[in-house]
Amino acid sequence: QVQLVEYGGGVVQPGTSLRLSCTASGFTFSNFAMYWVRQAPGRGLEWVAIIWYDGSNKYYADSVKGRFTISRDNAKNTVYLQMNSLRAEDTAVYYCARASPSLAAGDWGQGTSVSVSS
Amino acid sequence: EIVLTQSPDTLSLSPGERVILSCRASQSLNSNSLAWYQQRPGQAPRLLIYGASSRVTGIPDRFSGSGSGTDFTLTISRLEPEDFAVYYCQQYGSSRTFTSGTFGGGTKVEIK
């Protein structure tokens, strides 16, 4: 069964960096694109980034472009989100999700919480 | 970037009622690349519908999706107690046309 576990969240100060990881199991990780999606407290879902199954293509939301970098290590079944120059508005629960063949987000982790505060 | 507008923001309904949720895109979606998700309080989202009208395996058939171009709907034929949740639409393109994966603002379906 598909399992996605995110970790690396925490409380950080504005302007600092944090790297999130999401480890996958229960499927052939190298065959699937992967998403990061976030949800600010009491707010809706916001797409953050997606990376193709082989890492060849990466796309970002305008709100994080130039600050966040998505990457993956298929040998470790892990997708990463490097977050630099963090702002208060980046405070959210960050979910990783496996993209289905249609590219809809078919399976989700339980999320990791990031709080950016001075 | 494509913007998705969901309406209404909130619906107050009783179990057994029929629900129709709307999602409108700011431009026509390629290949009807539109998905619907359900999120219950304290839980991760769950994919219900992809490709505008294809139901995910295991999702009850009271959930159905329709639409094309810029106007899409999610219908719940008869509300069950577990269906009271927030519903989001998402556009995602295809592997050849993907540019963004934006979500709509969500519609909360609450118990009347």
PDB file of N, CA and C in Angstrom, chain B residues 37-103:
ATOM      1  N   TYR B  37     -11.162  17.041  -4.968  1.00  0.00           N
ATOM      2  CA  TYR B  37     -10.662  16.443  -3.734  1.00  0.00           C
ATOM      3  C   TYR B  37     -11.627  16.726  -2.595  1.00  0.00           C
ATOM      4  N   GLN B  38     -11.646  15.810  -1.649  1.00  0.00           N
ATOM      5  CA  GLN B  38     -12.401  15.983  -0.411  1.00  0.00           C
ATOM      6  C   GLN B  38     -11.410  16.074   0.742  1.00  0.00           C
ATOM      7  N   GLN B  39     -11.627  17.018   1.646  1.00  0.00           N
ATOM      8  CA  GLN B  39     -10.784  17.094   2.844  1.00  0.00           C
ATOM      9  C   GLN B  39     -11.665  17.186   4.085  1.00  0.00           C
ATOM     10  N   ARG B  40     -11.589  16.186   4.905  1.00  0.00           N
ATOM     11  CA  ARG B  40     -12.289  16.193   6.194  1.00  0.00           C
ATOM     12  C   ARG B  40     -11.389  16.854   7.230  1.00  0.00           C
ATOM     13  N   PRO B  41     -11.982  17.383   8.314  1.00  0.00           N
ATOM     14  CA  PRO B  41     -11.183  18.089   9.338  1.00  0.00           C
ATOM     15  C   PRO B  41     -10.058  17.215   9.883  1.00  0.00           C
ATOM     16  N   GLY B  42      -8.856  17.780   9.917  1.00  0.00           N
ATOM     17  CA  GLY B  42      -7.705  17.081  10.480  1.00  0.00           C
ATOM     18  C   GLY B  42      -7.115  16.001   9.594  1.00  0.00           C
ATOM     19  N   GLN B  43      -7.609  15.883   8.378  1.00  0.00           N
ATOM     20  CA  GLN B  43      -7.113  14.841   7.475  1.00  0.00           C
ATOM     21  C   GLN B  43      -6.480  15.452   6.225  1.00  0.00           C
ATOM     22  N   ALA B  44      -5.664  14.633   5.564  1.00  0.00           N
ATOM     23  CA  ALA B  44      -5.128  15.020   4.271  1.00  0.00           C
ATOM     24  C   ALA B  44      -6.234  14.960   3.221  1.00  0.00           C
ATOM     25  N   PRO B  45      -6.069  15.690   2.145  1.00  0.00           N
ATOM     26  CA  PRO B  45      -7.057  15.609   1.055  1.00  0.00           C
ATOM     27  C   PRO B  45      -7.099  14.214   0.447  1.00  0.00           C
ATOM     28  N   ARG B  46      -8.222  13.933  -0.197  1.00  0.00           N
ATOM     29  CA  ARG B  46      -8.420  12.640  -0.863  1.00  0.00           C
ATOM     30  C   ARG B  46      -8.943  12.905  -2.265  1.00  0.00           C
ATOM     31  N   LEU B  47      -8.297  12.303  -3.264  1.00  0.00           N
ATOM     32  CA  LEU B  47      -8.726  12.472  -4.649  1.00  0.00           C
ATOM     33  C   LEU B  47     -10.017  11.715  -4.882  1.00  0.00           C
ATOM     34  N   LEU B  48     -11.017  12.425  -5.458  1.00  0.00           N
ATOM     35  CA  LEU B  48     -12.305  11.818  -5.789  1.00  0.00           C
ATOM     36  C   LEU B  48     -12.460  11.582  -7.287  1.00  0.00           C
ATOM     37  N   ILE B  49     -12.168  12.636  -8.065  1.00  0.00           N
ATOM     38  CA  ILE B  49     -12.433  12.676  -9.499  1.00  0.00           C
ATOM     39  C   ILE B  49     -11.203  13.240 -10.199  1.00  0.00           C
ATOM     40  N   TYR B  50     -10.838  12.662 -11.353  1.00  0.00           N
ATOM     41  CA  TYR B  50      -9.785  13.223 -12.190  1.00  0.00           C
ATOM     42  C   TYR B  50     -10.287  13.245 -13.622  1.00  0.00           C
ATOM     43  N   GLY B  51      -9.603  14.015 -14.475  1.00  0.00           N
ATOM     44  CA  GLY B  51     -10.049  14.125 -15.862  1.00  0.00           C
ATOM     45  C   GLY B  51     -11.474  14.624 -15.980  1.00  0.00           C
ATOM     46  N   ALA B  52     -11.880  15.437 -15.029  1.00  0.00           N
ATOM     47  CA  ALA B  52     -13.199  16.074 -14.958  1.00  0.00           C
ATOM     48  C   ALA B  52     -14.329  15.119 -14.575  1.00  0.00           C
ATOM     49  N   SER B  53     -14.258  13.848 -14.999  1.00  0.00           N
ATOM     50  CA  SER B  53     -15.407  12.978 -14.790  1.00  0.00           C
ATOM     51  C   SER B  53     -15.061  11.539 -14.422  1.00  0.00           C
ATOM     52  N   SER B  54     -13.785  11.201 -14.305  1.00  0.00           N
ATOM     53  CA  SER B  54     -13.392   9.828 -13.969  1.00  0.00           C
ATOM     54  C   SER B  54     -13.303   9.659 -12.464  1.00  0.00           C
ATOM     55  N   ARG B  55     -14.094   8.734 -11.933  1.00  0.00           N
ATOM     56  CA  ARG B  55     -14.110   8.497 -10.495  1.00  0.00           C
ATOM     57  C   ARG B  55     -12.962   7.568 -10.106  1.00  0.00           C
ATOM     58  N   VAL B  56     -12.284   7.914  -9.013  1.00  0.00           N
ATOM     59  CA  VAL B  56     -11.198   7.071  -8.507  1.00  0.00           C
ATOM     60  C   VAL B  56     -11.773   5.762  -7.974  1.00  0.00           C
ATOM     61  N   THR B  57     -11.062   4.684  -8.183  1.00  0.00           N
ATOM     62  CA  THR B  57     -11.485   3.394  -7.664  1.00  0.00           C
ATOM     63  C   THR B  57     -11.729   3.462  -6.167  1.00  0.00           C
ATOM     64  N   GLY B  58     -12.902   2.960  -5.747  1.00  0.00           N
ATOM     65  CA  GLY B  58     -13.229   2.962  -4.332  1.00  0.00           C
ATOM     66  C   GLY B  58     -14.057   4.143  -3.882  1.00  0.00           C
ATOM     67  N   ILE B  59     -14.195   5.148  -4.734  1.00  0.00           N
ATOM     68  CA  ILE B  59     -15.039   6.301  -4.399  1.00  0.00           C
ATOM     69  C   ILE B  59     -16.487   5.948  -4.710  1.00  0.00           C
ATOM     70  N   PRO B  60     -17.404   6.187  -3.775  1.00  0.00           N
ATOM     71  CA  PRO B  60     -18.809   5.806  -4.000  1.00  0.00           C
ATOM     72  C   PRO B  60     -19.394   6.463  -5.247  1.00  0.00           C
ATOM     73  N   ASP B  61     -20.320   5.776  -5.889  1.00  0.00           N
ATOM     74  CA  ASP B  61     -20.859   6.310  -7.148  1.00  0.00           C
ATOM     75  C   ASP B  61     -21.859   7.441  -6.931  1.00  0.00           C
ATOM     76  N   ARG B  62     -22.096   7.830  -5.699  1.00  0.00           N
ATOM     77  CA  ARG B  62     -22.912   9.034  -5.488  1.00  0.00           C
ATOM     78  C   ARG B  62     -22.122  10.296  -5.846  1.00  0.00           C
ATOM     79  N   PHE B  63     -20.801  10.167  -5.997  1.00  0.00           N
ATOM     80  CA  PHE B  63     -19.966  11.273  -6.440  1.00  0.00           C
ATOM     81  C   PHE B  63     -19.793  11.201  -7.957  1.00  0.00           C
ATOM     82  N   SER B  64     -20.052  12.321  -8.638  1.00  0.00           N
ATOM     83  CA  SER B  64     -19.830  12.364 -10.075  1.00  0.00           C
ATOM     84  C   SER B  64     -19.337  13.746 -10.481  1.00  0.00           C
ATOM     85  N   GLY B  65     -18.508  13.759 -11.510  1.00  0.00           N
ATOM     86  CA  GLY B  65     -17.974  15.006 -12.024  1.00  0.00           C
ATOM     87  C   GLY B  65     -18.361  15.191 -13.471  1.00  0.00           C
ATOM     88  N   SER B  66     -18.525  16.458 -13.859  1.00  0.00           N
ATOM     89  CA  SER B  66     -18.863  16.761 -15.240  1.00  0.00           C
ATOM     90  C   SER B  66     -18.305  18.124 -15.613  1.00  0.00           C
ATOM     91  N   GLY B  67     -18.412  18.436 -16.893  1.00  0.00           N
ATOM     92  CA  GLY B  67     -17.985  19.735 -17.373  1.00  0.00           C
ATOM     93  C   GLY B  67     -16.858  19.642 -18.369  1.00  0.00           C
ATOM     94  N   SER B  68     -16.558  20.762 -18.980  1.00  0.00           N
ATOM     95  CA  SER B  68     -15.468  20.859 -19.944  1.00  0.00           C
ATOM     96  C   SER B  68     -15.138  22.324 -20.170  1.00  0.00           C
ATOM     97  N   GLY B  69     -13.977  22.561 -20.777  1.00  0.00           N
ATOM     98  CA  GLY B  69     -13.597  23.936 -21.070  1.00  0.00           C
ATOM     99  C   GLY B  69     -13.278  24.727 -19.818  1.00  0.00           C
ATOM    100  N   THR B  70     -14.191  25.582 -19.401  1.00  0.00           N
ATOM    101  CA  THR B  70     -13.962  26.416 -18.227  1.00  0.00           C
ATOM    102  C   THR B  70     -14.938  26.149 -17.085  1.00  0.00           C
ATOM    103  N   ASP B  71     -15.965  25.363 -17.300  1.00  0.00           N
ATOM    104  CA  ASP B  71     -16.997  25.157 -16.275  1.00  0.00           C
ATOM    105  C   ASP B  71     -17.136  23.692 -15.902  1.00  0.00           C
ATOM    106  N   PHE B  72     -16.971  23.430 -14.611  1.00  0.00           N
ATOM    107  CA  PHE B  72     -16.967  22.064 -14.111  1.00  0.00           C
ATOM    108  C   PHE B  72     -17.846  21.969 -12.860  1.00  0.00           C
ATOM    109  N   THR B  73     -18.426  20.790 -12.648  1.00  0.00           N
ATOM    110  CA  THR B  73     -19.245  20.581 -11.454  1.00  0.00           C
ATOM    111  C   THR B  73     -18.932  19.234 -10.816  1.00  0.00           C
ATOM    112  N   LEU B  74     -19.065  19.198  -9.496  1.00  0.00           N
ATOM    113  CA  LEU B  74     -19.033  17.961  -8.720  1.00  0.00           C
ATOM    114  C   LEU B  74     -20.424  17.801  -8.124  1.00  0.00           C
ATOM    115  N   THR B  75     -21.029  16.645  -8.363  1.00  0.00           N
ATOM    116  CA  THR B  75     -22.360  16.362  -7.832  1.00  0.00           C
ATOM    117  C   THR B  75     -22.280  15.222  -6.830  1.00  0.00           C
ATOM    118  N   ILE B  76     -22.932  15.413  -5.704  1.00  0.00           N
ATOM    119  CA  ILE B  76     -23.121  14.330  -4.727  1.00  0.00           C
ATOM    120  C   ILE B  76     -24.617  14.059  -4.717  1.00  0.00           C
ATOM    121  N   SER B  77     -25.004  12.873  -5.153  1.00  0.00           N
ATOM    122  CA  SER B  77     -26.426  12.614  -5.401  1.00  0.00           C
ATOM    123  C   SER B  77     -27.249  12.604  -4.118  1.00  0.00           C
ATOM    124  N   ARG B  78     -26.714  12.010  -3.070  1.00  0.00           N
ATOM    125  CA  ARG B  78     -27.398  11.986  -1.773  1.00  0.00           C
ATOM    126  C   ARG B  78     -26.341  12.077  -0.678  1.00  0.00           C
ATOM    127  N   LEU B  79     -26.384  13.157   0.063  1.00  0.00           N
ATOM    128  CA  LEU B  79     -25.364  13.392   1.084  1.00  0.00           C
ATOM    129  C   LEU B  79     -25.426  12.358   2.201  1.00  0.00           C
ATOM    130  N   GLU B  80     -24.285  11.771   2.491  1.00  0.00           N
ATOM    131  CA  GLU B  80     -24.129  10.899   3.640  1.00  0.00           C
ATOM    132  C   GLU B  80     -23.411  11.685   4.746  1.00  0.00           C
ATOM    133  N   PRO B  81     -23.559  11.264   6.004  1.00  0.00           N
ATOM    134  CA  PRO B  81     -22.920  12.013   7.102  1.00  0.00           C
ATOM    135  C   PRO B  81     -21.428  12.221   6.894  1.00  0.00           C
ATOM    136  N   GLU B  82     -20.736  11.256   6.289  1.00  0.00           N
ATOM    137  CA  GLU B  82     -19.297  11.370   6.104  1.00  0.00           C
ATOM    138  C   GLU B  82     -18.914  12.302   4.961  1.00  0.00           C
ATOM    139  N   ASP B  83     -19.895  12.822   4.217  1.00  0.00           N
ATOM    140  CA  ASP B  83     -19.602  13.697   3.086  1.00  0.00           C
ATOM    141  C   ASP B  83     -19.475  15.164   3.498  1.00  0.00           C
ATOM    142  N   PHE B  84     -19.795  15.468   4.746  1.00  0.00           N
ATOM    143  CA  PHE B  84     -19.664  16.848   5.194  1.00  0.00           C
ATOM    144  C   PHE B  84     -18.177  17.151   5.384  1.00  0.00           C
ATOM    145  N   ALA B  85     -17.681  18.027   4.502  1.00  0.00           N
ATOM    146  CA  ALA B  85     -16.241  18.239   4.380  1.00  0.00           C
ATOM    147  C   ALA B  85     -16.023  19.451   3.476  1.00  0.00           C
ATOM    148  N   VAL B  86     -14.750  19.748   3.194  1.00  0.00           N
ATOM    149  CA  VAL B  86     -14.415  20.794   2.233  1.00  0.00           C
ATOM    150  C   VAL B  86     -13.983  20.125   0.925  1.00  0.00           C
ATOM    151  N   TYR B  87     -14.442  20.686  -0.189  1.00  0.00           N
ATOM    152  CA  TYR B  87     -14.155  20.135  -1.506  1.00  0.00           C
ATOM    153  C   TYR B  87     -13.365  21.163  -2.313  1.00  0.00           C
ATOM    154  N   TYR B  88     -12.296  20.684  -2.937  1.00  0.00           N
ATOM    155  CA  TYR B  88     -11.432  21.529  -3.748  1.00  0.00           C
ATOM    156  C   TYR B  88     -11.360  20.989  -5.166  1.00  0.00           C
ATOM    157  N   CYS B  89     -11.310  21.903  -6.136  1.00  0.00           N
ATOM    158  CA  CYS B  89     -10.963  21.508  -7.500  1.00  0.00           C
ATOM    159  C   CYS B  89      -9.508  21.913  -7.759  1.00  0.00           C
ATOM    160  N   GLN B  90      -8.888  21.235  -8.704  1.00  0.00           N
ATOM    161  CA  GLN B  90      -7.502  21.506  -9.092  1.00  0.00           C
ATOM    162  C   GLN B  90      -7.362  21.309 -10.585  1.00  0.00           C
ATOM    163  N   GLN B  91      -6.633  22.210 -11.251  1.00  0.00           N
ATOM    164  CA  GLN B  91      -6.293  22.000 -12.659  1.00  0.00           C
ATOM    165  C   GLN B  91      -4.821  21.631 -12.739  1.00  0.00           C
ATOM    166  N   TYR B  92      -4.469  20.709 -13.664  1.00  0.00           N
ATOM    167  CA  TYR B  92      -3.102  20.204 -13.659  1.00  0.00           C
ATOM    168  C   TYR B  92      -2.510  19.945 -15.032  1.00  0.00           C
ATOM    169  N   GLY B  93      -3.200  20.217 -16.112  1.00  0.00           N
ATOM    170  CA  GLY B  93      -2.618  20.024 -17.432  1.00  0.00           C
ATOM    171  C   GLY B  93      -2.251  18.578 -17.690  1.00  0.00           C
ATOM    172  N   SER B  94      -1.344  18.365 -18.624  1.00  0.00           N
ATOM    173  CA  SER B  94      -0.862  17.027 -18.938  1.00  0.00           C
ATOM    174  C   SER B  94       0.654  17.074 -18.914  1.00  0.00           C
ATOM    175  N   SER B  95       1.278  15.948 -19.128  1.00  0.00           N
ATOM    176  CA  SER B  95       2.741  15.925 -19.096  1.00  0.00           C
ATOM    177  C   SER B  95       3.332  16.792 -20.193  1.00  0.00           C
ATOM    178  N   ARG B  96       2.589  17.020 -21.269  1.00  0.00           N
ATOM    179  CA  ARG B  96       3.088  17.872 -22.355  1.00  0.00           C
ATOM    180  C   ARG B  96       2.711  19.322 -22.171  1.00  0.00           C
ATOM    181  N   THR B  97       1.634  19.576 -21.399  1.00  0.00           N
ATOM    182  CA  THR B  97       1.112  20.947 -21.313  1.00  0.00           C
ATOM    183  C   THR B  97       1.148  21.517 -19.905  1.00  0.00           C
ATOM    184  N   PHE B  98       1.710  20.782 -18.969  1.00  0.00           N
ATOM    185  CA  PHE B  98       1.670  21.237 -17.576  1.00  0.00           C
ATOM    186  C   PHE B  98       2.388  22.566 -17.419  1.00  0.00           C
ATOM    187  N   THR B  99       1.740  23.512 -16.752  1.00  0.00           N
ATOM    188  CA  THR B  99       2.371  24.773 -16.380  1.00  0.00           C
ATOM    189  C   THR B  99       2.187  25.079 -14.910  1.00  0.00           C
ATOM    190  N   SER B 100       1.054  24.659 -14.347  1.00  0.00           N
ATOM    191  CA  SER B 100       0.808  24.881 -12.930  1.00  0.00           C
ATOM    192  C   SER B 100      -0.254  23.905 -12.445  1.00  0.00           C
ATOM    193  N   GLY B 101      -0.381  23.785 -11.139  1.00  0.00           N
ATOM    194  CA  GLY B 101      -1.348  22.848 -10.560  1.00  0.00           C
ATOM    195  C   GLY B 101      -2.266  23.515  -9.561  1.00  0.00           C
ATOM    196  N   THR B 102      -2.784  24.662  -9.918  1.00  0.00           N
ATOM    197  CA  THR B 102      -3.513  25.498  -8.976  1.00  0.00           C
ATOM    198  C   THR B 102      -4.819  24.873  -8.495  1.00  0.00           C
ATOM    199  N   PHE B 103      -5.155  25.183  -7.242  1.00  0.00           N
ATOM    200  CA  PHE B 103      -6.392  24.745  -6.599  1.00  0.00           C
ATOM    201  C   PHE B 103      -7.391  25.903  -6.550  1.00  0.00           C
TER     202      PHE B 103
END
